[in-house]
Short mmCIF file of C-alpha atoms in Angstrom, two decimals:
data_model
loop_
_atom_site.label_atom_id
_atom_site.label_comp_id
_atom_site.label_asym_id
_atom_site.label_seq_id
_atom_site.Cartn_x
_atom_site.Cartn_y
_atom_site.Cartn_z
CA UNK A 1 -1.19 293.54 50.06
CA UNK A 2 1.72 292.89 52.41
CA UNK A 3 3.56 289.66 53.14
CA UNK A 4 2.28 289.80 56.72
CA UNK A 5 1.18 286.73 58.64
CA UNK A 6 -1.59 286.70 61.24
CA UNK A 7 -1.04 284.29 64.10
CA UNK A 8 -4.50 283.83 65.60
CA UNK A 9 -4.68 282.35 69.09
CA UNK A 10 -7.87 280.27 69.26
CA UNK A 11 -7.24 277.53 71.81
CA UNK A 12 -9.71 278.76 74.45
CA UNK A 13 -12.11 276.08 75.63
CA UNK A 14 -14.83 278.56 76.58
CA UNK A 15 -15.24 277.27 80.12
CA UNK A 16 -17.12 280.40 81.16
CA UNK A 17 -19.42 279.94 78.17
CA UNK A 18 -20.73 276.74 79.80
CA UNK A 19 -20.58 275.14 76.37
CA UNK A 20 -19.15 272.13 74.56
CA UNK A 21 -18.45 274.42 71.59
CA UNK A 22 -14.97 276.01 71.43
CA UNK A 23 -15.22 279.64 72.44
CA UNK A 24 -14.18 281.17 69.11
CA UNK A 25 -16.93 279.26 67.28
CA UNK A 26 -19.75 280.99 69.12
CA UNK A 27 -21.71 283.09 66.65
CA UNK A 28 -21.85 286.83 66.20
CA UNK A 29 -23.91 288.49 63.43
CA UNK A 30 -24.25 285.18 61.63
CA UNK A 31 -20.64 283.97 61.77
CA UNK A 32 -18.23 282.48 64.32
CA UNK A 33 -16.18 285.04 66.23
CA UNK A 34 -13.04 283.62 64.63
CA UNK A 35 -14.40 284.41 61.16
CA UNK A 36 -14.73 288.10 61.98
CA UNK A 37 -11.09 288.26 63.10
CA UNK A 38 -9.86 286.56 59.93
CA UNK A 39 -11.97 288.81 57.71
CA UNK A 40 -10.56 291.89 59.44
CA UNK A 41 -7.04 290.62 58.81
CA UNK A 42 -7.78 289.89 55.15
CA UNK A 43 -9.37 293.33 54.70
CA UNK A 44 -6.21 294.88 56.16
CA UNK A 45 -4.14 293.19 53.46
CA UNK A 46 -2.84 290.32 55.60
CA UNK A 47 -3.10 287.35 53.25
CA UNK A 48 -1.84 284.50 55.43
CA UNK A 49 -3.01 283.05 58.71
CA UNK A 50 -1.79 280.51 61.24
CA UNK A 51 -4.35 279.26 63.77
CA UNK A 52 -3.30 277.97 67.18
CA UNK A 53 -5.94 275.65 68.61
CA UNK A 54 -6.26 273.24 71.50
CA UNK A 55 -6.33 269.44 71.27
CA UNK A 56 -9.47 268.06 69.63
CA UNK A 57 -10.47 271.40 68.10
CA UNK A 58 -10.64 270.31 64.47
CA UNK A 59 -13.83 272.33 64.03
CA UNK A 60 -11.91 275.54 64.75
CA UNK A 61 -9.46 274.78 61.97
CA UNK A 62 -12.33 274.03 59.60
CA UNK A 63 -14.04 277.32 60.44
CA UNK A 64 -10.80 279.19 59.85
CA UNK A 65 -10.21 277.48 56.52
CA UNK A 66 -13.71 278.47 55.39
CA UNK A 67 -12.58 282.12 55.52
CA UNK A 68 -8.84 281.75 54.79
CA UNK A 69 -8.55 278.57 52.70
CA UNK A 70 -4.78 278.17 53.05
CA UNK A 71 -4.70 278.84 56.81
CA UNK A 72 -2.29 276.60 58.69
CA UNK A 73 -3.46 275.00 61.92
CA UNK A 74 -1.23 274.21 64.90
CA UNK A 75 -2.08 272.56 68.20
CA UNK A 76 -0.95 273.94 71.57
CA UNK A 77 -0.90 270.74 73.69
CA UNK A 78 -1.19 272.59 77.01
CA UNK A 79 -2.35 276.12 77.75
CA UNK A 80 0.79 277.56 79.29
CA UNK A 81 0.37 281.19 78.29
CA UNK A 82 0.27 283.36 75.20
CA UNK A 83 3.98 283.16 74.43
CA UNK A 84 3.79 279.38 74.52
CA UNK A 85 0.77 279.51 72.21
CA UNK A 86 2.65 281.64 69.66
CA UNK A 87 5.59 279.19 69.75
CA UNK A 88 3.21 276.47 68.55
CA UNK A 89 2.98 278.31 65.22
CA UNK A 90 6.77 278.40 64.73
CA UNK A 91 6.66 276.35 61.48
CA UNK A 92 4.51 279.09 59.96
CA UNK A 93 6.36 282.20 61.15
CA UNK A 94 9.96 280.95 61.15
CA UNK A 95 10.22 281.49 57.40
CA UNK A 96 7.67 284.31 57.05
CA UNK A 97 9.03 287.13 54.89
CA UNK A 98 7.01 289.98 56.41
CA UNK A 99 5.56 291.34 59.64
CA UNK A 100 3.88 289.03 62.13
CA UNK A 101 0.68 289.99 63.95
CA UNK A 102 -0.59 288.11 66.98
CA UNK A 103 -4.40 288.26 67.08
CA UNK A 104 -7.07 286.62 69.23
CA UNK A 105 -9.99 284.61 67.96
CA UNK A 106 -12.30 286.00 70.64
CA UNK A 107 -11.98 289.71 69.69
CA UNK A 108 -14.56 289.79 66.88
CA UNK A 109 -14.99 293.60 66.76
CA UNK A 110 -11.42 294.27 65.62
CA UNK A 111 -11.39 296.58 62.59
CA UNK A 112 -9.21 296.35 59.50
CA UNK A 113 -8.39 300.07 59.80
CA UNK A 114 -6.67 299.49 63.13
CA UNK A 115 -4.62 296.62 61.76
CA UNK A 116 -3.60 298.83 58.83
CA UNK A 117 -2.42 301.42 61.34
CA UNK A 118 -0.30 298.75 63.06
CA UNK A 119 1.26 297.74 59.75
CA UNK A 120 1.87 301.42 59.04
CA UNK A 121 3.93 301.72 62.25
CA UNK A 122 5.99 298.68 61.23
CA UNK A 123 6.62 300.20 57.82
CA UNK A 124 7.66 303.44 59.55
CA UNK A 125 10.40 301.66 61.49
CA UNK A 126 8.80 300.08 64.56
CA UNK A 127 10.12 296.67 65.63
CA UNK A 128 7.21 295.87 67.94
CA UNK A 129 3.73 297.43 68.06
CA UNK A 130 1.04 296.98 70.70
CA UNK A 131 -2.62 297.95 70.35
CA UNK A 132 -3.65 299.80 73.50
CA UNK A 133 -6.85 301.42 74.74
CA UNK A 134 -8.04 303.71 77.49
CA UNK A 135 -10.30 301.88 79.95
CA UNK A 136 -12.81 303.54 82.25
CA UNK A 137 -12.37 300.52 84.50
CA UNK A 138 -8.97 298.88 83.87
CA UNK A 139 -9.55 296.00 86.28
CA UNK A 140 -8.25 292.75 84.85
CA UNK A 141 -6.19 294.28 82.04
CA UNK A 142 -2.43 294.53 81.68
CA UNK A 143 -1.16 298.12 81.91
CA UNK A 144 1.14 299.79 79.38
CA UNK A 145 4.30 301.23 80.97
CA UNK A 146 6.49 303.97 79.49
CA UNK A 147 10.01 305.16 80.22
CA UNK A 148 10.94 308.75 81.04
CA UNK A 149 11.28 309.51 77.33
CA UNK A 150 7.73 308.40 76.60
CA UNK A 151 8.71 305.14 74.93
CA UNK A 152 6.77 301.94 75.52
CA UNK A 153 8.88 300.06 78.05
CA UNK A 154 6.74 297.14 79.19
CA UNK A 155 3.38 295.63 80.00
CA UNK A 156 2.47 294.63 83.52
CA UNK A 157 -0.24 292.04 84.13
CA UNK A 158 -2.57 293.16 86.89
CA UNK A 159 -1.69 290.30 89.25
CA UNK A 160 1.96 291.37 89.10
CA UNK A 161 1.35 295.15 89.16
CA UNK A 162 2.09 297.59 91.96
CA UNK A 163 -0.63 299.84 93.32
CA UNK A 164 0.71 302.74 91.24
CA UNK A 165 0.71 300.63 88.09
CA UNK A 166 -2.83 299.44 88.74
CA UNK A 167 -3.95 303.07 88.83
CA UNK A 168 -2.95 303.44 85.15
CA UNK A 169 -5.79 303.37 82.61
CA UNK A 170 -3.92 302.80 79.34
CA UNK A 171 -4.35 299.07 78.87
CA UNK A 172 -3.08 296.26 76.72
CA UNK A 173 -5.43 294.69 74.18
CA UNK A 174 -3.16 291.68 73.79
CA UNK A 175 -2.74 292.31 70.06
CA UNK A 176 0.90 292.75 69.03
CA UNK A 177 2.95 292.95 65.85
CA UNK A 178 6.60 292.16 65.19
CA UNK A 179 8.74 293.42 62.35
CA UNK A 180 10.27 290.04 61.51
CA UNK A 181 10.38 286.37 62.38
CA UNK A 182 13.94 286.79 63.67
CA UNK A 183 12.87 289.42 66.20
CA UNK A 184 9.87 287.34 67.33
CA UNK A 185 11.87 284.13 67.66
CA UNK A 186 14.60 285.82 69.67
CA UNK A 187 12.18 287.47 72.07
CA UNK A 188 10.16 284.30 72.57
CA UNK A 189 13.30 282.34 73.42
CA UNK A 190 13.98 284.66 76.37
CA UNK A 191 10.49 284.82 77.90
CA UNK A 192 10.21 283.00 81.22
CA UNK A 193 7.34 282.15 83.54
CA UNK A 194 8.42 283.89 86.74
CA UNK A 195 5.04 285.48 87.48
CA UNK A 196 1.96 284.99 89.64
CA UNK A 197 0.36 282.48 87.26
CA UNK A 198 3.52 280.63 86.23
CA UNK A 199 2.73 281.21 82.56
CA UNK A 200 4.75 282.42 79.59
CA UNK A 201 3.40 285.88 78.80
CA UNK A 202 3.84 287.27 75.30
CA UNK A 203 3.58 290.70 76.90
CA UNK A 204 7.07 290.19 78.39
CA UNK A 205 8.41 290.65 74.86
CA UNK A 206 7.86 294.41 75.19
CA UNK A 207 10.28 294.86 78.10
CA UNK A 208 12.83 292.63 76.39
CA UNK A 209 12.55 294.58 73.13
CA UNK A 210 12.84 297.91 74.96
CA UNK A 211 15.93 296.63 76.79
CA UNK A 212 17.47 295.69 73.45
CA UNK A 213 16.94 299.22 72.18
CA UNK A 214 14.32 298.19 69.65
CA UNK A 215 11.58 300.57 68.53
CA UNK A 216 8.42 299.80 70.53
CA UNK A 217 5.24 301.70 69.74
CA UNK A 218 1.52 301.84 70.57
CA UNK A 219 -1.48 302.13 68.27
CA UNK A 220 -4.60 303.29 70.10
CA UNK A 221 -8.03 301.81 69.56
CA UNK A 222 -11.28 302.18 71.47
CA UNK A 223 -12.19 299.70 74.17
CA UNK A 224 -15.17 298.33 72.22
CA UNK A 225 -13.04 297.29 69.28
CA UNK A 226 -10.72 295.07 71.32
CA UNK A 227 -13.39 293.65 73.59
CA UNK A 228 -12.60 290.04 74.39
CA UNK A 229 -15.54 287.65 74.72
CA UNK A 230 -15.32 285.09 77.52
CA UNK A 231 -18.93 284.55 78.59
CA UNK A 232 -22.46 284.50 77.22
CA UNK A 233 -23.14 287.93 78.68
CA UNK A 234 -20.04 289.36 77.00
CA UNK A 235 -21.12 287.70 73.76
CA UNK A 236 -24.45 289.52 74.03
CA UNK A 237 -22.62 292.82 74.58
CA UNK A 238 -20.46 292.17 71.52
CA UNK A 239 -23.54 291.31 69.46
CA UNK A 240 -25.14 294.61 70.40
CA UNK A 241 -22.01 296.53 69.43
CA UNK A 242 -21.70 294.67 66.15
CA UNK A 243 -25.35 295.29 65.30
CA UNK A 244 -24.96 299.02 65.93
CA UNK A 245 -21.96 299.03 63.61
CA UNK A 246 -23.82 297.13 60.86
CA UNK A 247 -26.95 299.29 61.15
CA UNK A 248 -24.91 302.49 60.94
CA UNK A 249 -23.22 301.26 57.77
CA UNK A 250 -26.57 300.37 56.17
CA UNK A 251 -28.05 303.80 56.93
CA UNK A 252 -24.91 305.57 55.77
CA UNK A 253 -25.29 303.84 52.40
CA UNK A 254 -28.82 305.23 51.99
CA UNK A 255 -31.33 302.84 53.57
CA UNK A 256 -33.96 303.78 56.15
CA UNK A 257 -34.33 301.73 59.30
CA UNK A 258 -37.49 302.98 60.98
CA UNK A 259 -36.49 301.54 64.37
CA UNK A 260 -32.82 300.58 63.99
CA UNK A 261 -32.50 298.90 67.36
CA UNK A 262 -35.12 296.30 66.32
CA UNK A 263 -33.50 295.32 63.00
CA UNK A 264 -30.89 292.54 63.16
CA UNK A 265 -28.37 292.10 60.37
CA UNK A 266 -25.73 289.53 59.48
CA UNK A 267 -22.13 290.29 58.61
CA UNK A 268 -22.85 289.72 54.89
CA UNK A 269 -26.24 291.45 54.59
CA UNK A 270 -26.41 293.68 51.49
CA UNK A 271 -29.01 296.45 51.47
CA UNK A 272 -29.37 298.98 48.66
CA UNK A 273 -30.31 302.65 48.55
CA UNK A 274 -33.79 303.92 49.40
CA UNK A 275 -34.74 300.64 51.01
CA UNK A 276 -37.20 301.08 53.89
CA UNK A 277 -37.14 298.50 56.67
CA UNK A 278 -39.86 298.66 59.29
CA UNK A 279 -39.42 297.42 62.90
CA UNK A 280 -38.62 293.88 64.03
CA UNK A 281 -36.95 292.45 60.94
CA UNK A 282 -34.23 289.77 61.10
CA UNK A 283 -31.68 289.09 58.37
CA UNK A 284 -29.85 285.80 58.73
CA UNK A 285 -26.89 285.16 56.44
CA UNK A 286 -26.94 285.51 52.66
CA UNK A 287 -29.59 288.22 52.30
CA UNK A 288 -29.58 290.88 49.55
CA UNK A 289 -32.21 293.62 49.29
CA UNK A 290 -32.07 295.76 46.15
CA UNK A 291 -32.70 299.50 45.82
CA UNK A 292 -36.13 300.86 46.67
CA UNK A 293 -37.57 297.75 48.25
CA UNK A 294 -39.90 298.02 51.25
CA UNK A 295 -39.78 295.50 54.08
CA UNK A 296 -42.76 295.62 56.42
CA UNK A 297 -42.45 294.70 60.08
CA UNK A 298 -41.83 291.29 61.65
CA UNK A 299 -40.16 289.55 58.71
CA UNK A 300 -37.40 286.93 58.73
CA UNK A 301 -35.01 286.31 55.82
CA UNK A 302 -32.26 283.77 55.22
CA UNK A 303 -30.20 283.26 52.04
CA UNK A 304 -32.77 285.23 50.09
CA UNK A 305 -32.85 287.91 47.39
CA UNK A 306 -35.38 290.74 47.21
CA UNK A 307 -35.46 292.73 44.00
CA UNK A 308 -35.62 296.46 43.40
CA UNK A 309 -38.91 298.07 44.33
CA UNK A 310 -40.35 294.86 45.76
CA UNK A 311 -42.58 294.87 48.84
CA UNK A 312 -42.48 292.20 51.54
CA UNK A 313 -44.49 291.61 54.68
CA UNK A 314 -45.54 292.16 57.31
CA UNK A 315 -44.91 288.79 58.97
CA UNK A 316 -43.26 287.15 55.95
CA UNK A 317 -40.63 284.45 56.05
CA UNK A 318 -38.14 283.90 53.24
CA UNK A 319 -36.15 280.68 53.53
CA UNK A 320 -33.00 279.76 51.56
CA UNK A 321 -33.38 280.15 47.82
CA UNK A 322 -36.26 282.63 47.95
CA UNK A 323 -35.89 285.10 45.08
CA UNK A 324 -38.37 287.95 44.69
CA UNK A 325 -37.90 289.89 41.45
CA UNK A 326 -38.25 293.62 40.91
CA UNK A 327 -41.65 295.04 41.74
CA UNK A 328 -43.04 291.78 43.06
CA UNK A 329 -45.11 291.56 46.25
CA UNK A 330 -45.09 289.01 49.08
CA UNK A 331 -47.49 289.94 51.84
CA UNK A 332 -48.54 288.99 55.35
CA UNK A 333 -47.88 285.45 56.57
CA UNK A 334 -46.30 284.37 53.30
CA UNK A 335 -43.50 281.81 53.33
CA UNK A 336 -41.26 281.32 50.29
CA UNK A 337 -38.52 278.69 49.94
CA UNK A 338 -36.26 277.85 46.98
CA UNK A 339 -38.57 279.69 44.58
CA UNK A 340 -38.41 282.50 42.05
CA UNK A 341 -41.26 285.01 42.04
CA UNK A 342 -41.01 286.93 38.78
CA UNK A 343 -41.37 290.64 38.17
CA UNK A 344 -44.73 292.13 39.12
CA UNK A 345 -46.12 288.89 40.57
CA UNK A 346 -48.16 289.03 43.78
CA UNK A 347 -48.27 286.55 46.64
CA UNK A 348 -50.10 288.68 49.13
CA UNK A 349 -51.60 286.59 51.93
CA UNK A 350 -51.33 283.42 53.97
CA UNK A 351 -49.47 281.39 51.36
CA UNK A 352 -46.63 278.86 51.08
CA UNK A 353 -44.57 278.77 47.89
CA UNK A 354 -41.85 276.11 47.91
CA UNK A 355 -39.64 274.75 45.10
CA UNK A 356 -41.55 276.80 42.54
CA UNK A 357 -41.34 279.37 39.79
CA UNK A 358 -44.06 282.00 39.53
CA UNK A 359 -44.29 283.90 36.26
CA UNK A 360 -44.50 287.68 35.73
CA UNK A 361 -47.70 289.42 36.83
CA UNK A 362 -49.23 286.23 38.18
CA UNK A 363 -51.54 286.55 41.16
CA UNK A 364 -51.48 283.93 43.91
CA UNK A 365 -54.65 283.97 46.02
CA UNK A 366 -54.80 283.82 49.80
CA UNK A 367 -54.28 280.43 51.41
CA UNK A 368 -52.59 278.86 48.37
CA UNK A 369 -49.93 276.23 49.01
CA UNK A 370 -47.57 274.35 46.76
CA UNK A 371 -47.47 270.73 47.93
CA UNK A 372 -43.81 270.15 47.14
CA UNK A 373 -42.94 267.15 49.33
CA UNK A 374 -44.34 263.64 48.91
CA UNK A 375 -42.66 262.18 51.96
CA UNK A 376 -39.59 261.07 50.00
CA UNK A 377 -38.54 263.85 47.61
CA UNK A 378 -39.17 267.49 46.75
CA UNK A 379 -40.90 268.36 43.47
CA UNK A 380 -41.33 271.61 41.57
CA UNK A 381 -44.36 273.68 40.67
CA UNK A 382 -44.16 275.88 37.58
CA UNK A 383 -46.67 278.69 37.18
CA UNK A 384 -46.63 280.73 33.99
CA UNK A 385 -47.01 284.44 33.31
CA UNK A 386 -50.27 286.24 34.01
CA UNK A 387 -51.89 283.24 35.70
CA UNK A 388 -54.51 283.57 38.43
CA UNK A 389 -54.48 281.10 41.31
CA UNK A 390 -57.71 281.28 43.29
CA UNK A 391 -57.72 281.43 47.06
CA UNK A 392 -57.28 278.27 49.13
CA UNK A 393 -55.84 276.25 46.26
CA UNK A 394 -53.38 273.37 46.63
CA UNK A 395 -50.96 272.74 43.77
CA UNK A 396 -49.62 269.19 44.05
CA UNK A 397 -46.13 269.03 42.57
CA UNK A 398 -44.81 268.16 40.11
CA UNK A 399 -47.28 270.29 38.21
CA UNK A 400 -47.29 273.06 35.59
CA UNK A 401 -49.82 275.89 35.30
CA UNK A 402 -49.73 277.53 31.85
CA UNK A 403 -49.57 281.23 31.01
CA UNK A 404 -52.85 283.03 31.67
CA UNK A 405 -54.52 279.99 33.22
CA UNK A 406 -57.12 280.32 35.97
CA UNK A 407 -57.39 278.04 38.99
CA UNK A 408 -60.76 278.14 40.73
CA UNK A 409 -60.73 278.86 44.45
CA UNK A 410 -60.56 275.82 46.71
CA UNK A 411 -59.12 273.54 44.01
CA UNK A 412 -56.61 270.74 44.44
CA UNK A 413 -54.60 270.68 41.20
CA UNK A 414 -52.56 267.52 40.56
CA UNK A 415 -52.36 267.60 36.74
CA UNK A 416 -50.84 270.15 34.37
CA UNK A 417 -53.14 273.00 33.31
CA UNK A 418 -52.80 274.39 29.77
CA UNK A 419 -52.35 278.07 29.03
CA UNK A 420 -55.52 280.18 29.29
CA UNK A 421 -57.55 277.23 30.65
CA UNK A 422 -59.79 277.20 33.72
CA UNK A 423 -59.17 274.36 36.15
CA UNK A 424 -61.25 273.62 39.23
CA UNK A 425 -61.92 270.61 41.38
CA UNK A 426 -64.66 272.09 43.55
CA UNK A 427 -67.43 269.75 44.75
CA UNK A 428 -71.01 270.53 43.63
CA UNK A 429 -72.78 272.92 45.99
CA UNK A 430 -76.05 271.79 47.57
CA UNK A 431 -78.73 273.76 49.46
CA UNK A 432 -81.34 272.37 51.87
CA UNK A 433 -83.92 275.11 52.37
CA UNK A 434 -85.17 275.66 55.91
CA UNK A 435 -82.63 273.24 57.42
CA UNK A 436 -80.98 275.81 59.72
CA UNK A 437 -84.33 277.08 61.08
CA UNK A 438 -85.45 273.54 61.86
CA UNK A 439 -82.22 272.80 63.74
CA UNK A 440 -82.51 275.96 65.81
CA UNK A 441 -86.13 275.20 66.70
CA UNK A 442 -85.27 271.64 67.73
CA UNK A 443 -82.42 272.82 69.93
CA UNK A 444 -84.51 275.54 71.58
CA UNK A 445 -87.15 272.94 72.51
CA UNK A 446 -84.45 270.79 74.08
CA UNK A 447 -83.24 273.67 76.27
CA UNK A 448 -86.74 274.52 77.51
CA UNK A 449 -87.32 271.08 79.03
#
């Protein structure tokens, strides 16, 4: 791990998002865009972060601290350009002992490998490094300019570029690194705002560094990786790219996605080897699926654990705290919340299990529900090993069902049931012979009138 510091610019209001939420807090694969940038930096061995936010953006600082607990937060009072934004973080970088990287909170696809390459160039002697990319359509991007010896000489924003410069396709991502705080501070002090927008561009540091004879270099990335998100449509594009990346990683590690484009993962989804996931499955955050499990189609999981060799679905929903042990089954239209289903147990149809424990090899019949909420508090249901819960039963918590006990179908159980006992609350069945025939005859006479 280096002594590098990441200065993350995150002051964008997200005007084009048409949202009251700061831009960098919009979600991607289950986490704010800012979180992805900070995780990439941490994975690249950059242990420290300084966040530059706008006035009233306390939530941005909180989101950053959730990923990088000791992140420092600085406010840029007015948005006067990227160089001005970096200056806001001067208390953090003025005494920083290592390289300084300027990142953007709205580039969530940035990879740790690319940041490592940037740090590698600094270690090899570069004073300033820019991440660049080839664009099929460079409109709107700053262009990278080189001198006659092939050295990076400057960056020209499109509004200030000549026609020849606009024809260039090697573009600036905005991400830059500086060898030291002294170099950054000196360059920032000399950046002016004599440009079409009257702003202080951090990109002007390149020409200044080149003029000083400093080593200026470029690290290439692909355009997808440095995609900046400024609108809802661009957020959707980024989500699609992130999902393709996550799916590819899951399949590379040995899982089968029958229709990958229909499976949606979160940044922290963990899926083991020989897992089979059928179409139209959604993993919200906090989901782990162990080796050999099978997930049928149209399931939704959040903060849930699925054990090795278990089978789930189709059309199952696992809410936070759902824990399905090895070899257990949860079938169609089953909802599980804050419950442990032990090894070999089966909850196969049309059932709600909430705030419960279900013992090994227990069978839960179709239509069973645990009545866990009394209008004021949640209560637990405990079902022992090898029990049999008949179809259409209601278990009114708090209640315990002993090992090997049987619950008759259609029962409402509100008291504890001992081990190996039979409990049922079914009303006595009555038959009235000939009743149906008499009703049909009476109705047919009424229609004939």
